[in-house]
Tab-separated table of C-alpha atoms and ligand atoms in Angstrom:
chain	number	residue	atom	x	y	z
A	12	MET	CA	15.598	137.296	6.799
A	13	PHE	CA	12.473	138.300	8.716
A	14	ASN	CA	12.473	141.975	9.643
A	15	GLY	CA	9.059	142.130	11.259
A	16	PRO	CA	5.867	143.040	9.469
A	17	THR	CA	6.322	144.619	6.086
A	18	VAL	CA	3.756	146.507	4.103
A	19	THR	CA	2.962	144.873	0.808
A	20	THR	CA	0.197	144.824	-1.738
A	21	ASP	CA	-0.426	141.202	-0.780
A	22	PRO	CA	-4.208	140.877	-0.413
A	23	ARG	CA	-3.772	138.813	2.758
A	24	PRO	CA	-3.870	141.005	5.831
A	25	ASN	CA	-0.604	141.540	7.677
A	26	VAL	CA	-1.508	140.210	11.127
A	27	VAL	CA	0.945	140.223	14.029
A	28	ALA	CA	0.202	138.649	17.404
A	29	ILE	CA	1.208	140.644	20.490
A	30	SER	CA	0.324	139.364	23.942
A	31	PRO	CA	-0.924	142.081	26.315
A	32	LEU	CA	0.798	140.140	29.098
A	33	GLN	CA	4.195	140.098	27.400
A	34	LEU	CA	4.736	143.023	25.066
A	35	ASP	CA	7.058	142.349	22.161
A	36	ALA	CA	9.103	145.545	21.926
A	37	ASP	CA	10.273	144.825	18.360
A	38	LEU	CA	6.757	144.343	17.016
A	39	ILE	CA	5.470	147.393	18.921
A	40	GLY	CA	8.390	149.347	17.460
A	41	THR	CA	7.568	148.246	13.910
A	42	ALA	CA	3.883	149.127	14.301
A	43	ALA	CA	4.789	152.500	15.883
A	44	GLN	CA	7.082	153.269	12.940
A	45	ALA	CA	4.271	152.343	10.526
A	46	LEU	CA	2.002	154.852	12.313
A	47	ARG	CA	4.681	157.547	12.071
A	48	ASP	CA	4.982	156.720	8.353
A	49	GLY	CA	1.286	157.461	7.799
A	50	LEU	CA	0.143	153.841	7.526
A	51	LEU	CA	-3.026	152.264	9.000
A	52	VAL	CA	-2.534	150.014	12.023
A	53	ALA	CA	-5.504	148.246	13.629
A	54	PHE	CA	-4.837	147.678	17.318
A	55	PRO	CA	-6.686	146.485	20.425
A	56	THR	CA	-7.946	148.823	23.103
A	57	GLU	CA	-9.724	147.839	26.311
A	58	THR	CA	-13.062	148.618	24.590
A	59	VAL	CA	-12.974	147.560	20.931
A	60	TYR	CA	-10.296	147.357	18.219
A	61	GLY	CA	-9.408	150.697	16.644
A	62	LEU	CA	-8.200	151.594	13.135
A	63	GLY	CA	-5.243	153.778	14.046
A	64	CYS	CA	-3.307	156.430	12.167
A	65	ASN	CA	-1.222	159.516	12.914
A	66	ALA	CA	-3.743	162.118	14.161
A	67	LEU	CA	-1.616	164.936	12.772
A	68	ASP	CA	-1.303	163.543	9.215
A	69	GLU	CA	-4.163	164.632	6.948
A	70	THR	CA	-3.340	162.100	4.227
A	71	ALA	CA	-3.453	159.229	6.727
A	72	ILE	CA	-6.716	160.566	8.194
A	73	ALA	CA	-8.317	160.620	4.737
A	74	LYS	CA	-7.329	156.962	4.340
A	75	VAL	CA	-9.109	156.071	7.607
A	76	PHE	CA	-12.385	157.674	6.474
A	77	ALA	CA	-12.113	155.976	3.071
A	78	ALA	CA	-11.232	152.571	4.556
A	79	LYS	CA	-14.307	152.583	6.806
A	80	GLY	CA	-16.644	154.215	4.316
A	81	ARG	CA	-17.252	156.771	7.067
A	82	PRO	CA	-18.750	160.161	6.203
A	83	SER	CA	-16.368	163.056	6.807
A	84	SER	CA	-19.028	164.618	9.081
A	85	ASP	CA	-18.385	161.978	11.772
A	86	PRO	CA	-15.392	163.132	13.871
A	87	LEU	CA	-12.646	160.837	15.183
A	88	ILE	CA	-11.271	160.259	18.687
A	89	VAL	CA	-7.646	161.218	19.349
A	90	HIS	CA	-5.848	158.661	21.536
A	91	VAL	CA	-2.982	159.774	23.777
A	92	ASP	CA	-0.554	158.129	26.192
A	93	GLY	CA	-0.938	160.565	29.080
A	94	LEU	CA	-1.575	164.139	30.197
A	95	PRO	CA	1.427	165.785	28.484
A	96	MET	CA	0.217	164.480	25.111
A	97	VAL	CA	-3.341	165.642	25.931
A	98	GLU	CA	-2.033	169.180	26.263
A	99	SER	CA	-0.506	168.905	22.779
A	100	VAL	CA	-3.926	168.292	21.181
A	101	ILE	CA	-6.177	170.685	23.137
A	102	GLU	CA	-6.330	174.466	23.401
A	103	GLY	CA	-5.102	175.671	26.793
A	104	PRO	CA	-4.696	173.612	29.947
A	105	LEU	CA	-7.003	170.744	30.921
A	106	PRO	CA	-10.076	172.322	32.635
A	107	PRO	CA	-10.518	171.355	36.338
A	108	ALA	CA	-13.599	169.125	35.763
A	109	ALA	CA	-11.794	167.314	32.944
A	110	LYS	CA	-8.794	166.867	35.224
A	111	ALA	CA	-11.059	165.339	37.888
A	112	LEU	CA	-12.484	162.882	35.323
A	113	ALA	CA	-9.023	162.097	33.956
A	114	ASP	CA	-7.760	161.368	37.479
A	115	ALA	CA	-10.724	159.055	38.059
A	116	PHE	CA	-10.872	157.181	34.744
A	117	TRP	CA	-7.646	157.573	32.725
A	118	PRO	CA	-6.113	155.516	31.464
A	119	GLY	CA	-9.447	153.927	30.623
A	120	PRO	CA	-12.631	153.959	28.523
A	121	LEU	CA	-13.670	157.607	28.871
A	122	THR	CA	-13.597	160.060	25.959
A	123	MET	CA	-13.799	163.782	26.696
A	124	ILE	CA	-14.742	166.493	24.230
A	125	LEU	CA	-12.296	169.376	24.749
A	126	PRO	CA	-11.297	172.557	22.893
A	127	ARG	CA	-9.325	171.611	19.745
A	128	GLY	CA	-5.617	172.449	19.724
A	129	GLN	CA	-4.161	174.003	16.556
A	130	ALA	CA	-2.032	170.915	15.879
A	131	VAL	CA	-5.121	168.749	15.274
A	132	PRO	CA	-6.330	168.955	11.646
A	133	LEU	CA	-9.985	169.870	11.112
A	134	ALA	CA	-10.270	166.609	9.142
A	135	VAL	CA	-10.090	164.763	12.483
A	136	THR	CA	-12.828	166.832	14.135
A	137	SER	CA	-15.050	167.135	11.038
A	138	GLY	CA	-14.550	170.883	11.140
A	139	LEU	CA	-15.476	171.233	14.828
A	140	GLU	CA	-13.511	173.448	17.198
A	141	SER	CA	-13.690	170.628	19.743
A	142	VAL	CA	-11.690	167.409	19.814
A	143	ALA	CA	-12.527	164.040	21.372
A	144	VAL	CA	-9.633	162.760	23.513
A	145	ARG	CA	-9.114	159.453	25.241
A	146	CYS	CA	-6.200	157.745	26.990
A	147	PRO	CA	-6.616	153.972	26.577
A	148	SER	CA	-5.502	151.537	29.276
A	149	HIS	CA	-4.903	148.464	27.086
A	150	PRO	CA	-1.169	147.650	27.463
A	151	VAL	CA	-0.697	147.225	23.708
A	152	ALA	CA	-2.507	150.479	22.855
A	153	ALA	CA	-0.659	152.398	25.558
A	154	ALA	CA	2.754	151.047	24.492
A	155	LEU	CA	2.035	151.658	20.801
A	156	ILE	CA	1.034	155.302	21.281
A	157	HIS	CA	3.929	155.900	23.656
A	158	GLU	CA	6.430	154.341	21.264
A	159	ALA	CA	4.997	156.236	18.277
A	160	GLY	CA	5.287	159.459	20.286
A	161	ILE	CA	2.361	161.000	18.393
A	162	PRO	CA	-1.391	161.196	19.073
A	163	ILE	CA	-3.272	158.440	17.231
A	164	THR	CA	-6.824	158.731	15.878
A	165	ALA	CA	-8.691	155.469	16.009
A	166	PRO	CA	-12.314	154.915	15.120
A	167	SER	CA	-13.622	151.420	15.799
A	168	ALA	CA	-12.085	149.142	13.147
A	169	ASN	CA	-15.346	148.109	11.455
A	170	ARG	CA	-17.079	149.080	8.241
A	171	PHE	CA	-19.153	152.212	8.894
A	172	ASN	CA	-22.346	151.351	10.813
A	173	HIS	CA	-21.430	147.668	11.148
A	174	ILE	CA	-20.888	145.912	14.494
A	175	SER	CA	-17.743	147.072	16.304
A	176	PRO	CA	-14.828	144.590	16.438
A	177	THR	CA	-13.849	142.939	19.713
A	178	SER	CA	-11.305	140.557	18.175
A	179	ALA	CA	-8.700	140.724	15.419
A	180	GLN	CA	-10.809	138.240	13.407
A	181	HIS	CA	-13.612	140.824	13.333
A	182	VAL	CA	-11.178	143.436	12.002
A	183	ILE	CA	-9.890	141.044	9.353
A	184	ALA	CA	-13.466	140.280	8.272
A	185	ASP	CA	-14.392	143.964	7.894
A	186	LEU	CA	-11.162	145.757	7.003
A	187	GLY	CA	-8.497	143.116	6.458
A	188	HIS	CA	-7.815	144.346	2.938
A	189	VAL	CA	-7.158	147.969	3.898
A	190	CYS	CA	-5.039	147.718	7.067
A	191	ASP	CA	-1.275	147.860	6.685
A	192	ILE	CA	-0.870	145.986	9.988
A	193	ILE	CA	-3.429	144.307	12.255
A	194	ILE	CA	-2.283	143.613	15.806
A	195	ASP	CA	-3.973	140.541	17.291
A	196	SER	CA	-4.048	140.601	21.107
A	197	GLY	CA	-7.117	138.435	21.602
A	198	ARG	CA	-10.530	139.679	22.671
A	199	THR	CA	-10.978	143.107	24.239
A	200	ASP	CA	-11.826	143.575	27.929
A	201	HIS	CA	-14.994	145.677	27.933
A	202	GLY	CA	-16.467	144.844	24.550
A	203	LEU	CA	-18.337	148.176	24.376
A	204	GLU	CA	-16.910	151.527	23.277
A	205	SER	CA	-15.753	154.309	25.566
A	206	THR	CA	-18.260	156.645	27.169
A	207	VAL	CA	-18.205	160.054	25.435
A	208	VAL	CA	-18.841	163.170	27.531
A	209	THR	CA	-18.752	166.885	26.942
A	210	LEU	CA	-18.134	169.460	29.678
A	211	ASP	CA	-19.330	172.963	30.447
A	212	GLY	CA	-17.539	174.024	33.604
A	213	ALA	CA	-18.448	171.328	36.131
A	214	ASP	CA	-21.511	170.242	34.086
A	215	VAL	CA	-21.080	166.927	32.291
A	216	THR	CA	-23.298	165.762	29.416
A	217	VAL	CA	-23.173	162.141	28.266
A	218	LEU	CA	-23.089	162.023	24.437
A	219	ARG	CA	-22.582	158.267	24.134
A	220	HIS	CA	-23.132	155.632	26.822
A	221	GLY	CA	-20.240	153.243	27.135
A	222	ALA	CA	-17.936	151.218	29.321
A	223	ILE	CA	-17.901	153.826	32.137
A	224	THR	CA	-21.410	154.101	33.580
A	225	VAL	CA	-23.255	157.311	34.443
A	226	GLU	CA	-23.318	156.083	38.021
A	227	GLN	CA	-19.508	155.884	38.019
A	228	LEU	CA	-19.239	159.390	36.513
A	229	ALA	CA	-21.645	160.791	39.111
A	230	GLY	CA	-19.380	159.503	41.887
A	231	VAL	CA	-16.561	161.902	40.906
A	232	GLU	CA	-16.136	164.984	43.072
A	233	GLY	CA	-16.011	168.328	41.273
A	234	ILE	CA	-18.450	167.444	38.483
A	235	ARG	CA	-22.241	167.369	38.070
A	236	ILE	CA	-24.220	165.230	35.606
A	237	ALA	CA	-26.203	167.882	33.709
A	238	ASP	CA	-27.602	165.424	31.142
A	239	ASP	CA	-27.304	161.655	31.551
A	240	GLY	CA	-28.121	161.033	27.895
A	241	THR	CA	-31.429	159.276	28.505
A	242	SER	CA	-34.013	161.958	27.664
A	243	VAL	CA	-35.311	162.223	24.109
A	244	ASP	CA	-33.846	165.731	23.890
A	245	SER	CA	-30.367	164.649	24.975
A	246	PRO	CA	-27.714	165.655	22.484
A	247	ALA	CA	-25.785	162.832	20.817
A	248	SER	CA	-22.370	162.809	19.212
A	249	PRO	CA	-22.413	163.675	15.519
A	250	GLY	CA	-22.310	160.372	13.676
A	251	HIS	CA	-23.889	158.396	16.510
A	252	GLU	CA	-26.579	157.419	14.051
A	253	LYS	CA	-30.033	155.973	14.602
A	254	ARG	CA	-28.800	152.901	12.747
A	255	HIS	CA	-25.353	151.863	13.911
A	256	TYR	CA	-23.599	148.762	15.269
A	257	SER	CA	-25.872	146.836	12.906
A	258	PRO	CA	-26.000	143.191	11.872
A	259	SER	CA	-26.548	142.481	8.155
A	260	THR	CA	-29.699	140.490	8.984
A	261	PRO	CA	-32.783	142.725	9.481
A	262	THR	CA	-32.921	143.487	13.214
A	263	VAL	CA	-35.654	144.871	15.472
A	264	ALA	CA	-35.630	145.570	19.208
A	265	VAL	CA	-38.175	144.792	21.898
A	266	ARG	CA	-38.451	146.465	25.253
A	267	GLY	CA	-37.180	144.108	27.967
A	268	ASN	CA	-39.382	141.020	28.075
A	269	SER	CA	-42.530	143.045	27.321
A	270	ILE	CA	-44.232	140.612	24.963
A	271	ASP	CA	-46.297	137.717	26.178
A	272	PHE	CA	-45.862	135.297	23.282
A	273	ALA	CA	-47.889	132.594	25.003
A	274	SER	CA	-51.101	134.657	24.782
A	275	THR	CA	-50.363	136.123	21.350
A	276	SER	CA	-52.362	134.570	18.530
A	277	GLY	CA	-49.982	132.989	16.049
A	278	LEU	CA	-51.638	135.142	13.371
A	279	GLU	CA	-49.853	138.356	14.321
A	280	LEU	CA	-46.406	136.812	14.205
A	281	GLY	CA	-47.256	134.013	11.798
A	282	ALA	CA	-45.673	135.694	8.800
A	283	ALA	CA	-42.468	136.161	10.721
A	284	THR	CA	-40.876	132.756	10.261
A	285	SER	CA	-37.281	131.770	11.032
A	286	VAL	CA	-36.702	134.549	13.510
A	287	ILE	CA	-33.861	134.498	16.011
A	288	TYR	CA	-34.790	135.990	19.369
A	289	ALA	CA	-31.665	137.225	21.161
A	290	GLY	CA	-32.481	137.516	24.854
A	291	TYR	CA	-31.231	136.535	28.290
A	292	SER	CA	-30.868	133.054	29.724
A	293	ASP	CA	-32.536	134.128	32.985
A	294	ARG	CA	-35.776	135.180	31.291
A	295	GLU	CA	-36.128	133.083	28.161
A	296	PRO	CA	-39.632	133.625	26.760
A	297	GLU	CA	-41.847	130.949	25.295
A	298	LEU	CA	-41.486	131.741	21.602
A	299	PRO	CA	-43.564	130.949	18.486
A	300	SER	CA	-42.591	127.486	17.235
A	301	THR	CA	-40.668	128.711	14.174
A	302	TRP	CA	-38.532	131.078	16.266
A	303	ARG	CA	-35.241	130.271	17.903
A	304	PHE	CA	-33.743	131.579	21.126
A	305	GLU	CA	-30.099	132.685	21.240
A	306	PRO	CA	-28.781	133.944	24.588
A	307	LEU	CA	-26.863	137.219	24.896
A	308	GLY	CA	-25.860	136.072	28.384
A	309	SER	CA	-27.413	136.379	31.808
A	310	LEU	CA	-28.767	139.646	33.207
A	311	ALA	CA	-27.270	138.632	36.541
A	312	GLU	CA	-23.888	139.180	34.847
A	313	ILE	CA	-24.402	142.421	32.967
A	314	GLU	CA	-20.678	143.033	32.490
A	315	ALA	CA	-20.372	139.709	30.698
A	316	VAL	CA	-23.324	140.691	28.479
A	317	GLY	CA	-21.479	143.917	27.556
A	318	HIS	CA	-18.218	142.076	27.022
A	319	ASP	CA	-19.819	139.529	24.688
A	320	LEU	CA	-22.467	141.718	22.998
A	321	TYR	CA	-20.748	142.446	19.678
A	322	PHE	CA	-19.204	138.983	19.625
A	323	GLU	CA	-22.655	137.405	19.996
A	324	LEU	CA	-24.288	139.765	17.475
A	325	ARG	CA	-21.664	138.852	14.891
A	326	ARG	CA	-22.125	135.150	15.684
A	327	ILE	CA	-25.917	135.366	15.436
A	328	ASP	CA	-25.732	137.442	12.255
A	329	VAL	CA	-24.221	134.545	10.281
A	330	LEU	CA	-26.877	132.036	11.379
A	331	THR	CA	-29.659	131.658	8.856
A	332	ALA	CA	-32.657	133.750	9.812
A	333	ALA	CA	-35.066	136.142	8.151
A	334	ALA	CA	-34.791	138.533	11.087
A	335	ILE	CA	-33.208	139.003	14.501
A	336	VAL	CA	-35.196	140.313	17.469
A	337	VAL	CA	-32.957	141.773	20.177
A	338	GLU	CA	-34.317	142.268	23.670
A	339	LEU	CA	-33.314	145.395	25.607
A	340	THR	CA	-32.075	144.790	29.145
A	341	GLY	CA	-33.973	147.673	30.770
A	342	ALA	CA	-31.129	147.634	33.310
A	343	PRO	CA	-29.302	150.667	34.793
A	344	GLY	CA	-25.507	151.002	34.769
A	345	LEU	CA	-23.945	149.150	31.846
A	346	GLY	CA	-27.475	148.198	30.766
A	347	ARG	CA	-27.864	151.714	29.337
A	348	ALA	CA	-24.890	151.275	27.000
A	349	ILE	CA	-26.051	147.787	26.008
A	350	ASP	CA	-29.580	149.048	25.307
A	351	ASP	CA	-28.231	152.011	23.350
A	352	ARG	CA	-26.257	149.643	21.078
A	353	LEU	CA	-29.135	147.169	20.696
A	354	THR	CA	-31.536	149.998	19.878
A	355	ARG	CA	-29.212	151.350	17.173
A	356	ALA	CA	-28.526	147.825	15.856
A	357	ALA	CA	-32.280	147.794	15.219
A	358	GLY	CA	-32.281	151.190	13.503
A	359	SER	CA	-33.959	152.690	16.599
A	360	THR	CA	-37.264	150.856	16.127
A	361	ILE	CA	-38.445	149.459	19.472
A	362	ALA	CA	-41.563	147.280	19.670
A	363	SER	CA	-43.539	147.026	22.906
A	364	THR	CA	-46.455	144.832	21.785
A	365	SER	CA	-46.700	141.754	19.587
A	366	ALA	CA	-48.562	143.779	16.939
A	367	GLU	CA	-45.771	146.350	16.873
A	368	LEU	CA	-43.204	143.566	16.710
A	369	ALA	CA	-44.959	141.833	13.803
A	370	LYS	CA	-45.114	145.174	11.956
A	371	ALA	CA	-41.461	145.981	12.701
A	372	ILE	CA	-40.304	142.570	11.448
A	373	THR	CA	-42.376	142.914	8.270
A	374	GLU	CA	-40.987	146.395	7.615
A	375	ALA	CA	-37.386	145.454	8.417
A	376	THR	CA	-37.427	142.390	6.170
A	377	ALA	CA	-39.191	144.294	3.367
A	378	ALA	CA	-36.624	147.118	3.565
A	379	HIS	CA	-33.924	144.501	3.253
A	380	ASP	CA	-35.273	142.847	0.099
B	407	LIG	O1	-13.892	152.931	22.662
B	407	LIG	C1	-13.789	153.738	21.743
B	407	LIG	O2	-14.072	154.945	21.874
B	407	LIG	C2	-13.250	153.212	20.408
B	407	LIG	C3	-11.799	152.783	20.597
B	407	LIG	C4	-11.153	152.333	19.317
B	407	LIG	O3	-11.079	153.815	21.199
B	407	LIG	N1	-13.360	154.210	19.388
B	407	LIG	C5	-14.558	154.584	18.874
B	407	LIG	O4	-14.459	155.508	17.873
B	407	LIG	O5	-15.607	154.146	19.267
B	407	LIG	P1	-15.657	155.842	16.860
B	407	LIG	O6	-15.019	156.694	15.832
B	407	LIG	O7	-16.290	154.596	16.413
B	407	LIG	O8	-16.631	156.713	17.715
B	407	LIG	C6	-16.273	158.039	18.066
B	407	LIG	C7	-17.444	158.785	18.615
B	407	LIG	C8	-18.453	159.111	17.540
B	407	LIG	O9	-19.764	158.949	18.042
B	407	LIG	C9	-18.137	160.582	17.272
B	407	LIG	O10	-19.236	161.275	16.754
B	407	LIG	C10	-17.733	161.077	18.649
B	407	LIG	O11	-16.968	160.021	19.175
B	407	LIG	N2	-16.930	162.301	18.565
B	407	LIG	C11	-15.678	162.440	18.064
B	407	LIG	N3	-15.296	163.729	18.094
B	407	LIG	C12	-16.319	164.439	18.622
B	407	LIG	C13	-16.535	165.826	18.910
B	407	LIG	N4	-15.608	166.740	18.647
B	407	LIG	N5	-17.730	166.175	19.463
B	407	LIG	C14	-18.669	165.249	19.742
B	407	LIG	N6	-18.528	163.920	19.487
B	407	LIG	C15	-17.364	163.526	18.935
B	408	LIG	MG1	-17.628	153.154	15.785
């Protein structure tokens, strides 16, 4: 008799399909019970897939860090199903500016850094007295947390520093062997992680660009953008490393369409053979003959670029190439989150001239050997 997903030592991952359009209460119930039992359940959110566990269970939390190979200094986000559960994980009531942001964007892809409630183990926050909280809007995530009745920590369900997963297949490829259950609900909506902000009274600082743009945040009454995360001195979340979201193939970034390949002597880039140039279909450059163009989408449809970014990076990463060059969008709005991810995919090296690009490719491929 089939009793729903069971946890076994079978090396094949335990994948269950749940449609976001028609929630299967039995499967949600089984996955919720697994979370309450301290097991690891990968599930979809509207941004990327998360590797979920009971946020209040230190043993389960340790398993999440180990599964990802994530350093314990990189704190996790606590996912909740609504404001009452928020109050169970923070110290005191929700501050007015946080309430204004919650009213505007929750449920949805905004993460707020708030004072840590006593119930949340320091293992979740990497010893910080603050806790990152987010209320996801994906129907499966929302139902799962609600049914579990406990806050759920969920980092992106990828190996540490690899490209975040936007489909269950990505999770299986990275963490299939360590998840007790993987819920497959198809591709995620946004394809980029939540925006992470911290608050000081009405002052908001962006720690990580994401699916909610700075422009959208700035439109909320009762808050002020104190730091939009674009200056070199802007603080970043701990663990938001210079190299992150990275393909396995050596990757370098170029500032939006800044290199005129047509007038570059082949000498500078001559050593850089079999390079994939990941750019935009509306401004495809004329590339050296041994290079290949792969589109990340059209800049006229920036949301589609964000939605497909990790999907395309994973696709391009398995093509045969000595290096990948990713082109930054230079666009505002979602372009900032896309450029942040592309920059980190390239280990934060950005080339602006063909000489810099040739050097960056040489260094990246040498570092990889
Ligand atoms: O969209 C998302 O946020 C996805 C889905 C699964 O919800 N989750 C996600 O989690 O991206 P993760 O662990 O990959 O990224 C969490 C980010 C990290 O940059 C971490 O440093 C930051 O949130 N963070 C967590 N707690 C923090 C804290 N107390 N202070 C500052 N940053 C914090
Ligand atoms: Mg991540």
